[in-house]
Amino acid sequence: MREDSSFVIENTSMNGNMEEEEFEGVEERDPERNPVNEPLLKRNRTLSSNPLALVGAKVSYIESLDYEINENDLFKQDWRSRSRCQVLQYIFLKWLLAFLVGLLTGIIATLINLAVENISGYKLLAVVEYIQQERYLMGYLYFTGTNFILTFIASILCVCFAPTAAGPGIPEIKAYLNGVDTPNMYGATTLFVKIVGSIGAVSAGLDLGKEGPLVHIGACIASLLGQGGPDNYRIKWKWLRYFNNDRDRRDLITCGASSGVCAAFRAPVGGVLFALEEVASWWRSALLWRTFCSTAVVVVVLRAFIELCHEGKCGLFGEGGLIMFDVSNVAVSYNVMDIIPVAIIGIIGGVLGSLYNYLLHKILRVYNLINQKGKIYKLLLSLSVSIFTSACQYGLPFLVNCTPCESSSCPTNGKSGNYKQFNCPKGLITFGIAVPSGLFLPIILIGSGYGRLLGILMKPYTNIDHGLLAVLGAASLMAGSMRMTVSLCVIFLELTNNLLLLPITMIVLLVAKTVGDSFNPSIYEIILHLKGLPFMDADPEPWMRNLSVGELIDVKPSVVSFRGVEKVANIVEALKNTTHNGFPVMDDDVEVEIVKLHGVILRAHLIKVLKEKWFLKEKRRTEEWEVREKFSWVELAEREGNIEDVGVTKDEMEMFVDLHPLTNTTPFTVLESMSVAKARILFRQVGLRHMLVVPKYQATGLCPVIGILTRQDLLAYNILSVFPHLAKSKGREKRN
């Protein structure tokens, strides 16, 4: 994996002055002494440092993605030569892939739900039978043993075959859509392990589940469809190759993420808004329509399977398996004074959500120290959690007295119903074993619990039903932890199927998010920082307005650049001695005696040139037909190969390469006087990988580019490592 910076050395001193990347690796650290935004991986933080990050449970080198359109001569010629029929075909294929993403996500989500409901259901029926026979020890051993085996299957797959399948996957998807490549995150092996592992973990009753994994599964499906399958068995159809680039892949993964949320909650509009509000860093109206198409297909597939399962063809799966809190039949009645208890629920949700984030941050640090010891420790940790969870689920009901069931949906010990009778005679209820899932469902259950408790305590003071207060409690805790508002509001409306809850739900979400923001970042931001993923937030730090991009460039070595027609030896030397991804291409203007910027050429394109041996014996510009004969724009969009795999003979080293046809002639440039805050906003909104910095005044004979800004250069903690005095101004701004 490659570093994105092009700051390191001058072309004339390539071997002697290269800045080395130093990593101190992963080491044990006291989790109590680390701030929230300290990554789990310790490394020397400098501008343009080569980043390491935790992707899933795997330490990987990461790099940025090329979301910017590379407007070189081949790209322009390709668009000029496309017929109207080919353009319509390209658009049709985009919609077809969006449809297939929704279809496959819906089918896989249904199969996961079928498996979880049947495995968990038959396991519970067997345990209840042991309890009815008063064979409590056998019931416990059967319950714990089954959960142990299911956890072992899920864990061994993640540990040995696909470490990137561990965890929910949503932070990595956020990072990818922000422009950070996450290696091996969307492969076929990861998809398979994610599906089987989710079934095993949820069926085992672990506090993990299928909401986050379903988002990851949808993204994997989208990525595999866009690139024509897994790497080793990729379909090389010509029309599919149009989508084998970072830009189109980003749009497909966005569709996959929204489809996953829709499949988890049966909330098509909520899925689209979740992608817009939470995971996507770049959006446009055409993408909105395609994501809505994907979620519409998902909800149709889910509904079709539910109708099929009503006929008894799906075992224990009926309307269960999908999170549905249908309160459409509940009378919703509230007045102006009820805003007070609703606001109290929001405040408590914000405080508890922040506390949940803080505790999870500490737990993740402790787990990381254990996981660093090796695969066997990862496996033992998962199995230990399984045994502890099973003991709590089986033993806690014996500590509570049976209470009469006053609800219309009382539990049974049969094969139907969402609640089961446990250790009570007929007509009483104490404990319904719920299978929590992901970060969503545990938060929903905790929030529902304190919401109902507050409803009981405030019964004399409010007309709102206890069940509705439980829903508001769940919404408040999710907003307090995840800091989402619009998408959560719509998701809860689609879950409850009651539009009358809209006003009080909006109030709860706004209050909870406001309170939570005053304590710590959202749970996903915390996980992103812990994993070391260089995520770029939408809002720059206020102190960044006091720093110019020219000052950033001053602390970096000179930029590496090429001439328009460059010697092969210089290109090979630069690629072998640097890890840069982009290089400015210059041309001499003899008439006015200045050096002109022609554009930026990517590392992948240079490697492609060397592999194809596209060399010239004399120093000259090539004709247009010569380029089209050797390369196509679709081929250049693919990223493949390393300089180590390229063999160049001694005679070829003395030849030349015309870089003009492959150079992006329209790179984004900024003046050196621009503030870092403004440059950062532009960098994120456009989805850049490189931003060229040019001088305010260009002197005769000097280079027109003084440096290149990359993602690593614009991250706050990297800037503060070079300009520590800015940390003091940052503290003053917070106090003010």
XYZ file of C-alpha atoms in Angstrom:
736
model
C 0.000 0.000 0.000
C 1.178 3.464 -0.880
C 1.706 6.744 0.865
C -0.234 9.566 -0.694
C 2.253 12.345 -0.255
C 4.444 13.786 -2.959
C 6.458 16.002 -0.625
C 9.447 13.916 0.201
C 12.429 14.655 -2.029
C 13.719 16.575 -4.979
C 14.349 14.739 -8.212
C 18.062 15.528 -8.039
C 18.598 14.066 -4.560
C 16.328 11.091 -4.631
C 18.465 8.566 -2.816
C 19.880 10.657 -0.030
C 17.060 12.738 1.426
C 14.066 10.408 1.447
C 11.944 10.741 4.531
C 11.463 7.314 6.094
C 8.235 6.169 7.621
C 8.789 4.820 11.128
C 6.217 2.773 12.941
C 6.487 1.776 16.513
C 3.897 -0.891 15.844
C 1.314 -2.067 18.239
C 2.255 -1.922 21.881
C 0.457 -2.225 25.158
C -0.668 1.012 26.733
C -2.676 1.903 29.760
C -6.208 2.531 28.422
C -6.894 4.928 31.272
C -4.184 7.336 30.134
C -5.287 7.716 26.518
C -7.641 10.446 25.310
C -10.662 9.534 23.265
C -9.086 10.526 19.970
C -5.874 8.504 20.462
C -5.701 5.585 17.988
C -5.053 2.065 19.237
C -2.004 1.903 16.937
C 0.900 4.038 18.076
C 3.074 5.588 15.375
C 5.105 8.678 14.680
C 2.624 11.254 13.449
C 4.021 13.575 10.841
C 2.584 15.220 7.783
C 2.153 12.643 5.032
C 3.135 9.719 7.263
C 2.343 6.288 5.865
C -0.727 5.265 7.875
C -1.502 2.016 9.624
C -5.041 1.287 10.764
C -7.222 -1.462 12.153
C -9.541 -2.689 9.389
C -11.969 -5.040 11.099
C -9.545 -6.832 13.422
C -6.573 -6.708 11.016
C -3.716 -4.199 11.033
C -3.306 -2.911 7.469
C -1.532 -0.236 5.475
C -4.097 2.088 4.005
C -4.151 4.643 1.219
C -6.555 7.142 -0.252
C -8.920 6.598 -3.169
C -9.077 8.370 -6.515
C -12.576 9.830 -6.540
C -11.518 12.744 -8.732
C -12.160 12.355 -12.464
C -8.816 12.023 -14.226
C -9.284 14.281 -17.237
C -6.392 13.170 -19.399
C -6.376 12.922 -23.199
C -7.661 9.336 -23.152
C -10.615 10.243 -20.948
C -11.575 13.170 -23.164
C -11.282 11.066 -26.318
C -13.373 8.288 -24.766
C -16.249 10.635 -23.926
C -16.099 12.293 -27.337
C -16.280 8.919 -29.072
C -19.192 7.505 -27.044
C -22.458 7.277 -28.915
C -25.802 8.145 -27.376
C -26.590 4.438 -27.215
C -23.440 3.757 -25.186
C -24.239 6.569 -22.756
C -27.763 5.214 -22.252
C -26.327 1.732 -21.777
C -23.987 3.025 -19.071
C -26.884 4.720 -17.258
C -29.065 1.621 -17.589
C -26.313 -0.550 -16.121
C -26.032 1.772 -13.120
C -29.728 1.274 -12.390
C -29.471 -2.459 -13.032
C -26.625 -2.820 -10.547
C -28.574 -0.776 -7.982
C -31.520 -3.146 -8.494
C -29.309 -6.229 -8.109
C -27.722 -4.812 -4.945
C -31.169 -4.433 -3.377
C -32.343 -7.843 -4.589
C -29.341 -9.804 -3.293
C -29.197 -7.869 -0.012
C -32.873 -8.571 0.608
C -32.486 -12.294 -0.145
C -29.396 -12.698 2.054
C -30.995 -10.695 4.889
C -34.038 -12.952 4.742
C -31.879 -16.094 4.831
C -29.965 -14.728 7.833
C -33.225 -14.011 9.637
C -34.578 -17.480 8.790
C -31.435 -19.136 10.132
C -31.274 -17.039 13.309
C -34.960 -17.481 14.161
C -34.901 -21.240 13.636
C -31.588 -21.915 15.391
C -32.463 -19.690 18.349
C -36.055 -20.928 18.437
C -35.298 -24.647 18.528
C -32.520 -24.046 21.038
C -34.957 -22.218 23.309
C -37.649 -24.883 22.948
C -35.183 -27.544 24.090
C -34.093 -25.452 27.081
C -37.707 -24.782 28.113
C -38.412 -28.504 27.968
C -35.544 -29.219 30.367
C -36.803 -26.512 32.733
C -40.354 -27.870 32.705
C -38.893 -31.235 33.726
C -36.966 -29.404 36.503
C -33.667 -30.542 34.980
C -32.116 -27.150 35.477
C -28.466 -28.217 35.239
C -29.042 -30.035 31.960
C -30.909 -27.006 30.657
C -27.985 -24.767 31.546
C -25.405 -27.101 30.018
C -27.432 -27.437 26.811
C -28.003 -23.678 26.586
C -24.366 -22.752 27.288
C -22.948 -25.549 25.145
C -25.032 -24.604 22.119
C -24.075 -20.949 22.454
C -20.436 -21.963 22.904
C -20.407 -23.952 19.647
C -22.154 -21.201 17.697
C -19.730 -18.583 19.035
C -16.766 -20.821 18.233
C -17.891 -21.162 14.612
C -18.387 -17.415 14.204
C -15.117 -16.547 15.934
C -12.866 -19.112 14.243
C -14.023 -17.923 10.823
C -13.195 -14.289 11.631
C -9.893 -15.059 13.324
C -8.495 -17.464 10.719
C -10.117 -16.590 7.405
C -11.417 -13.006 7.344
C -10.251 -10.677 10.157
C -11.848 -7.752 8.317
C -15.264 -9.383 8.887
C -14.999 -8.750 12.639
C -17.088 -5.931 14.073
C -20.030 -4.125 12.513
C -18.138 -2.740 9.512
C -19.919 0.624 9.526
C -16.836 2.675 10.601
C -14.811 1.186 7.754
C -17.622 1.950 5.288
C -17.730 5.546 6.540
C -13.980 5.776 6.007
C -14.199 4.266 2.509
C -16.922 6.676 1.415
C -14.791 9.459 2.907
C -11.943 8.507 0.568
C -9.913 5.990 2.599
C -9.225 2.599 1.075
C -9.822 -0.276 3.500
C -8.004 -3.367 2.156
C -9.786 -6.730 1.934
C -12.943 -5.186 3.380
C -15.323 -6.082 0.555
C -14.061 -9.420 -0.749
C -15.979 -12.654 -1.282
C -14.350 -14.333 1.729
C -15.298 -11.407 3.940
C -18.883 -11.583 2.666
C -19.174 -15.318 3.362
C -17.658 -15.047 6.855
C -19.857 -12.041 7.620
C -23.020 -13.986 6.733
C -22.140 -17.198 8.595
C -20.564 -15.317 11.497
C -23.628 -13.106 11.942
C -25.883 -16.167 12.055
C -23.662 -17.833 14.637
C -23.128 -14.772 16.842
C -26.761 -13.687 16.945
C -28.057 -17.235 17.410
C -25.614 -17.627 20.304
C -27.275 -14.715 22.093
C -24.161 -12.536 22.055
C -24.442 -8.788 22.331
C -23.591 -8.602 18.646
C -25.855 -8.841 15.705
C -27.016 -8.257 12.240
C -27.809 -4.542 11.810
C -24.190 -3.404 11.410
C -23.174 -6.625 9.626
C -26.107 -6.264 7.205
C -24.797 -2.828 6.227
C -21.387 -4.397 5.617
C -22.956 -7.299 3.707
C -24.798 -4.881 1.431
C -21.556 -2.998 0.776
C -19.724 -6.261 -0.029
C -22.439 -7.296 -2.482
C -22.286 -3.898 -4.185
C -18.499 -3.974 -4.476
C -18.406 -7.512 -5.874
C -21.114 -6.727 -8.426
C -19.323 -3.582 -9.570
C -15.976 -5.284 -10.124
C -17.428 -8.456 -11.683
C -16.849 -10.827 -8.779
C -13.898 -11.781 -6.535
C -10.349 -11.012 -7.640
C -9.444 -14.575 -8.613
C -12.647 -15.222 -10.595
C -13.460 -11.792 -11.953
C -15.736 -11.538 -14.971
C -13.971 -9.524 -17.686
C -17.072 -8.342 -19.533
C -16.398 -5.081 -21.310
C -19.480 -3.329 -19.978
C -18.630 -4.278 -16.380
C -15.184 -2.765 -16.631
C -16.728 0.702 -16.808
C -17.558 0.329 -13.089
C -14.141 -0.893 -12.014
C -13.038 2.485 -10.687
C -13.147 4.162 -7.297
C -15.836 6.700 -8.232
C -18.509 4.255 -9.447
C -17.580 1.765 -6.751
C -18.233 4.448 -4.142
C -21.772 4.989 -5.476
C -22.499 1.250 -5.468
C -21.230 0.819 -1.907
C -23.472 3.701 -0.836
C -26.433 1.809 -2.333
C -25.306 -1.328 -0.515
C -25.044 0.442 2.845
C -28.543 1.927 2.569
C -29.895 -1.484 1.497
C -28.356 -3.067 4.589
C -30.088 -0.620 6.933
C -33.366 -1.162 5.095
C -32.974 -4.934 5.450
C -32.252 -4.618 9.173
C -35.206 -2.373 10.058
C -37.525 -2.790 7.072
C -37.217 0.972 6.675
C -36.535 1.967 3.050
C -36.632 5.738 3.549
C -34.686 5.434 6.782
C -32.022 3.444 4.941
C -31.556 6.176 2.352
C -31.381 8.877 5.019
C -28.935 6.793 7.076
C -26.583 6.663 4.105
C -27.015 10.398 3.526
C -26.638 11.501 7.154
C -24.194 9.009 8.621
C -21.984 7.132 6.171
C -21.732 9.127 2.925
C -19.334 12.076 2.660
C -20.379 12.956 -0.890
C -23.895 13.052 -2.310
C -25.864 14.038 -5.393
C -29.464 13.707 -6.570
C -28.797 10.838 -9.015
C -27.284 8.802 -6.172
C -30.353 9.555 -4.036
C -32.632 7.989 -6.655
C -30.503 4.875 -7.033
C -30.225 4.269 -3.287
C -33.999 4.640 -3.021
C -34.378 2.093 -5.831
C -32.159 -0.358 -3.934
C -34.040 0.012 -0.648
C -37.409 -0.288 -2.417
C -36.305 -3.632 -3.870
C -35.109 -4.784 -0.438
C -38.402 -4.043 1.273
C -40.365 -5.792 -1.501
C -38.194 -8.901 -1.121
C -38.618 -8.902 2.654
C -42.366 -8.476 2.371
C -42.603 -11.313 -0.145
C -40.747 -13.702 2.159
C -42.863 -12.698 5.147
C -46.026 -13.455 3.187
C -44.536 -16.810 2.220
C -43.573 -17.608 5.799
C -47.116 -16.884 7.027
C -48.062 -20.143 5.342
C -45.810 -22.062 7.730
C -43.067 -22.874 5.229
C -40.238 -21.203 7.149
C -40.097 -23.142 10.401
C -40.194 -20.820 13.401
C -39.837 -17.676 11.289
C -42.965 -15.601 10.959
C -43.063 -11.865 11.490
C -40.130 -12.191 13.887
C -36.539 -11.674 12.952
C -37.156 -8.104 11.821
C -37.226 -5.292 14.353
C -40.813 -4.100 14.313
C -42.435 -2.036 17.049
C -45.891 -1.610 15.594
C -47.805 0.772 17.875
C -50.281 1.891 15.247
C -53.135 0.553 17.413
C -51.953 2.386 20.535
C -53.819 5.593 21.340
C -51.299 8.436 21.228
C -52.441 11.273 23.440
C -50.279 14.105 24.745
C -50.491 17.826 25.439
C -48.118 20.755 25.784
C -47.141 19.859 29.362
C -45.988 16.429 28.188
C -43.045 18.173 26.529
C -41.385 18.272 29.978
C -41.158 14.475 30.498
C -40.240 14.073 26.839
C -37.394 16.579 27.257
C -36.272 14.761 30.430
C -36.068 11.507 28.475
C -33.991 13.299 25.840
C -31.594 14.723 28.449
C -31.159 11.354 30.128
C -30.679 9.717 26.719
C -27.906 12.184 25.858
C -26.132 11.624 29.168
C -26.459 7.838 29.070
C -25.508 7.755 25.393
C -22.299 9.644 26.159
C -21.633 7.304 29.075
C -22.222 4.311 26.790
C -19.687 5.714 24.324
C -17.158 6.313 27.097
C -17.496 2.801 28.518
C -17.374 1.173 25.094
C -14.220 3.154 24.343
C -12.563 1.722 27.460
C -13.778 -1.820 26.737
C -12.428 -1.668 23.187
C -9.033 -0.661 24.527
C -8.972 -3.583 26.942
C -10.091 -5.999 24.234
C -7.392 -4.631 21.938
C -4.692 -5.410 24.509
C -5.963 -8.986 24.649
C -6.307 -9.377 20.883
C -2.737 -8.198 20.327
C -1.449 -11.392 21.951
C -2.494 -13.563 19.023
C -5.268 -15.540 17.386
C -5.796 -17.937 20.275
C -6.432 -15.020 22.633
C -8.995 -13.534 20.233
C -10.790 -16.865 20.193
C -10.627 -17.304 23.982
C -11.990 -13.796 24.512
C -15.017 -14.506 22.300
C -15.706 -17.836 24.019
C -15.357 -16.278 27.480
C -17.884 -13.599 26.589
C -20.202 -16.323 25.285
C -20.048 -18.302 28.545
C -20.608 -15.176 30.637
C -23.536 -14.050 28.484
C -25.134 -17.515 28.612
C -24.823 -17.649 32.391
C -26.498 -14.256 32.744
C -29.311 -15.092 30.324
C -30.041 -18.427 31.976
C -29.515 -17.465 35.610
C -31.030 -14.000 35.956
C -34.677 -15.133 35.505
C -34.349 -17.312 38.610
C -33.647 -14.193 40.675
C -36.969 -12.547 39.744
C -40.463 -13.475 40.875
C -43.088 -14.319 38.270
C -45.608 -11.532 37.609
C -49.017 -11.678 35.966
C -49.212 -10.859 32.286
C -51.473 -7.877 31.651
C -50.603 -7.551 27.960
C -52.594 -8.792 25.035
C -49.476 -10.523 23.707
C -48.576 -12.831 26.576
C -45.723 -15.304 26.103
C -46.093 -19.002 25.429
C -43.881 -22.045 25.316
C -44.943 -22.999 21.804
C -43.362 -22.316 18.444
C -44.962 -18.907 17.903
C -44.734 -15.529 19.587
C -41.941 -13.074 20.240
C -41.740 -13.841 23.996
C -41.268 -17.134 25.803
C -42.426 -18.326 29.192
C -39.391 -19.052 31.312
C -39.548 -20.791 34.703
C -43.146 -19.710 35.390
C -46.522 -21.491 35.403
C -49.057 -20.749 32.686
C -50.234 -17.100 32.695
C -47.188 -15.488 34.183
C -44.128 -13.722 32.621
C -40.715 -12.772 33.949
C -38.054 -12.827 31.316
C -38.186 -12.925 27.541
C -34.813 -13.991 26.194
C -33.936 -11.348 23.602
C -31.101 -11.786 21.166
C -29.343 -8.378 20.994
C -27.600 -7.409 17.781
C -24.936 -4.937 16.820
C -24.730 -1.480 18.254
C -28.346 -0.778 17.337
C -30.362 -3.357 19.271
C -28.479 -3.211 22.617
C -28.984 0.551 22.616
C -32.649 0.116 21.694
C -33.188 -2.366 24.535
C -31.374 -0.255 27.128
C -33.229 2.868 26.032
C -36.560 1.077 26.056
C -35.852 -0.119 29.590
C -35.185 3.267 31.121
C -37.924 4.858 29.004
C -40.506 2.481 30.458
C -39.085 2.970 33.959
C -39.469 6.726 33.611
C -42.990 6.141 32.325
C -43.863 4.269 35.508
C -42.309 6.949 37.709
C -43.979 9.813 35.840
C -47.357 8.130 35.418
C -49.200 10.704 37.587
C -47.746 13.558 35.531
C -48.166 12.474 31.906
C -50.788 10.947 29.637
C -48.286 9.225 27.377
C -48.465 5.426 27.354
C -45.593 3.482 28.960
C -44.910 1.669 25.721
C -44.593 4.930 23.817
C -42.181 6.273 26.436
C -40.140 3.106 25.961
C -39.925 3.884 22.233
C -38.871 7.455 23.032
C -36.250 6.138 25.450
C -34.783 3.919 22.732
C -34.707 6.833 20.298
C -33.064 9.146 22.835
C -30.285 6.696 23.690
C -29.541 6.065 20.018
C -29.347 9.795 19.359
C -27.217 10.272 22.467
C -24.762 7.609 21.315
C -24.809 7.728 17.491
C -25.714 11.454 17.170
C -28.115 10.915 14.280
C -31.430 12.769 14.078
C -33.242 12.802 10.722
C -32.529 9.202 9.727
C -33.313 7.902 13.229
C -36.575 9.824 13.281
C -37.706 8.256 10.012
C -36.481 4.787 11.011
C -38.487 4.914 14.238
C -41.554 6.157 12.413
C -41.259 3.237 9.994
C -40.722 0.843 12.892
C -43.644 2.060 14.980
C -45.982 2.731 12.050
C -47.454 5.705 13.910
C -47.108 9.204 12.471
C -48.508 10.803 15.620
C -45.181 10.113 17.354
C -43.358 12.464 14.985
C -43.393 15.703 17.087
C -42.252 14.162 20.359
C -39.719 11.913 18.587
C -38.146 14.966 16.952
C -37.898 16.737 20.310
C -36.315 13.716 21.984
C -33.738 13.271 19.226
C -32.735 16.940 19.129
C -32.358 17.188 22.907
C -30.433 13.901 23.179
C -28.010 14.793 20.389
C -27.383 18.259 21.808
C -26.649 16.881 25.256
C -24.468 14.076 23.901
C -22.381 16.428 21.741
C -21.418 18.405 24.822
C -19.617 15.368 26.320
C -17.854 13.346 23.596
C -17.995 12.429 19.879
C -20.402 9.893 18.400
C -19.714 6.189 18.815
C -18.672 5.799 15.183
C -16.251 8.726 15.396
C -14.706 7.177 18.503
C -14.254 3.838 16.734
C -12.764 5.568 13.680
C -10.172 7.312 15.856
C -9.429 4.164 17.825
C -8.816 2.201 14.630
C -6.554 4.931 13.286
C -8.588 5.472 10.116
C -7.819 8.972 8.741
C -11.418 10.126 8.519
C -11.893 13.756 7.511
C -14.773 15.468 9.317
C -17.050 17.928 7.586
C -16.131 20.829 9.874
C -12.498 21.952 10.241
C -11.092 23.076 13.578
C -11.421 26.836 14.180
C -7.655 27.220 14.682
C -7.081 25.977 11.115
C -8.143 29.410 9.857
C -4.991 30.843 11.429
C -2.735 28.585 9.364
C -2.082 28.818 5.625
C -1.380 25.916 3.289
C 1.913 27.590 2.421
C 3.027 27.148 6.024
C 2.253 23.440 5.757
C 4.338 23.209 2.598
C 7.273 24.994 4.270
C 7.777 22.166 6.762
C 7.949 19.541 4.014
C 10.786 18.662 1.635
C 10.516 19.680 -1.999
C 8.043 18.044 -4.333
C 9.034 15.311 -6.814
C 8.086 16.228 -10.383
C 8.586 15.026 -13.952
C 9.007 16.677 -17.309
C 6.384 16.158 -19.982
C 8.739 13.818 -21.840
C 10.744 12.047 -19.148
C 13.591 9.560 -19.147
C 12.604 6.009 -18.118
C 15.460 5.829 -15.597
C 14.132 8.882 -13.720
C 10.629 7.410 -13.540
C 11.869 4.036 -12.255
C 14.104 5.711 -9.678
C 11.262 7.890 -8.398
C 8.835 4.976 -8.125
C 11.352 2.761 -6.327
C 12.562 5.382 -3.876
C 9.236 6.982 -2.990
C 5.785 5.777 -2.154
C 3.995 8.778 -3.618
C 0.829 8.328 -5.612
C 0.857 11.541 -7.641
C 3.589 13.508 -9.427
C 3.297 16.972 -11.040
C 4.223 17.116 -14.721
C 5.977 20.273 -15.949
C 6.696 21.791 -19.357
C 9.133 24.506 -20.339
C 7.711 27.527 -22.115
C 10.644 28.772 -24.188
C 8.926 31.962 -25.347
C 8.373 33.451 -21.883
C 11.089 31.469 -20.093
C 8.860 29.984 -17.413
C 7.980 26.465 -16.318
C 4.332 25.585 -16.874
C 2.257 23.050 -14.972
C 0.794 20.489 -17.376
C -0.994 18.422 -14.696
C -0.601 15.449 -12.356
C 0.147 11.853 -13.296
C -0.739 8.941 -11.023
C 1.619 6.247 -9.868
C -0.659 3.518 -11.242
C -0.447 5.042 -14.728
C 3.334 5.196 -14.602
C 3.502 1.526 -13.615
C 1.121 0.717 -16.469
C 3.431 2.500 -18.906
C 6.457 0.587 -17.643
C 4.646 -2.752 -17.817
C 3.475 -2.129 -21.367
C 6.970 -0.956 -22.404
C 5.519 2.177 -24.015
C 8.928 3.748 -24.576
C 10.342 6.154 -27.163
C 13.875 6.008 -28.546
C 13.971 9.758 -29.014
C 12.650 12.626 -26.909
C 9.400 13.664 -28.623
C 5.648 14.090 -28.202
C 3.470 11.173 -29.290
C 0.529 11.303 -31.653
C -3.025 10.702 -30.479
C -3.373 7.442 -32.404
C -0.240 6.035 -30.781
C -1.790 6.357 -27.325
C -5.195 4.956 -28.270
C -3.486 1.987 -29.884
C -1.802 1.047 -26.598
C -4.193 2.126 -23.818
C -7.860 2.696 -23.112
C -9.401 4.925 -20.464
C -11.109 1.919 -18.836
C -7.771 0.145 -18.387
C -6.216 3.200 -16.783
C -9.062 3.407 -14.265
C -7.947 0.096 -12.737
C -5.326 0.097 -10.006
C -3.003 -2.871 -10.204
C 0.656 -3.798 -9.947
C 3.719 -2.648 -8.018
C 6.999 -1.262 -9.226
C 8.719 -4.382 -7.852
C 6.860 -6.460 -10.447
C 8.188 -4.390 -13.358
C 11.345 -5.375 -15.189
C 13.234 -2.713 -17.189
C 16.456 -3.459 -19.023
C 19.530 -1.258 -19.039
C 18.896 -0.156 -22.623
C 15.267 0.692 -21.853
C 16.429 2.914 -18.993
C 17.899 5.292 -21.551
C 14.616 5.626 -23.462
C 11.865 8.211 -22.939
C 8.165 8.296 -22.064
C 5.680 10.917 -23.197
C 3.591 11.604 -20.085
C 1.294 14.205 -21.675
C -1.515 11.856 -22.838
C -1.796 10.185 -19.414
C -1.608 13.325 -17.284
C -4.648 14.785 -15.566
C -4.598 18.266 -17.053
C -7.195 19.723 -14.670
C -5.920 19.120 -11.116
C -7.314 21.198 -8.278
C -4.887 23.946 -7.279
C -4.957 26.451 -4.438
C -2.858 29.503 -3.659
C -0.319 29.205 -0.879
C -2.136 31.976 1.008
C -5.347 29.942 1.389
C -6.200 28.907 4.946
C -5.989 25.252 5.904
C -9.648 25.338 6.963
C -10.821 26.473 3.523
C -8.535 24.001 1.731
C -9.792 21.186 3.941
C -13.436 21.937 3.133
C -12.664 21.940 -0.594
C -10.638 18.728 -0.299
C -13.481 16.843 1.404
C -16.396 18.191 -0.572
C -14.847 17.437 -3.948
C -13.427 14.085 -2.825
C -9.806 14.806 -3.685
C -6.690 12.748 -3.242
C -4.206 15.454 -4.229
C -4.407 19.227 -4.010
C -1.625 21.209 -5.648
C -0.354 24.350 -3.932
C 0.917 27.085 -6.247
C 2.797 30.274 -5.364
C 1.036 33.602 -5.284
C 3.721 35.055 -7.545
C 5.743 32.857 -9.900
C 9.299 33.874 -10.578
C 10.982 33.161 -13.908
C 12.450 29.665 -14.145
C 11.007 28.409 -10.845
C 8.653 25.463 -10.388
C 4.961 26.482 -10.597
C 4.050 23.971 -7.858
C 5.498 24.335 -4.363
C 3.834 21.240 -2.882
C 0.962 18.795 -2.832
C -1.577 18.468 -0.020
C -2.981 15.034 0.770
C -5.392 13.662 3.340
C -2.673 13.041 5.917
C -1.494 16.645 5.668
C -4.933 18.032 6.531
C -5.687 15.882 9.588
C -5.768 17.874 12.805
C -3.577 15.572 14.897
C -0.892 15.450 12.194
C -0.824 19.250 11.922
C -0.592 19.618 15.699
C 2.396 17.253 15.738
C 4.264 19.743 13.521
C 2.784 22.940 14.987
C 2.364 22.134 18.704
C 1.779 25.783 19.576
C -1.616 25.550 17.843
C -2.773 23.184 20.578
C -2.704 26.103 23.019
C -4.952 28.218 20.801
C -7.202 25.196 20.415
C -7.578 25.031 24.193
C -8.374 28.746 24.411
C -11.082 28.398 21.738
C -12.700 25.556 23.672
C -12.713 27.596 26.885
C -14.287 30.534 25.077
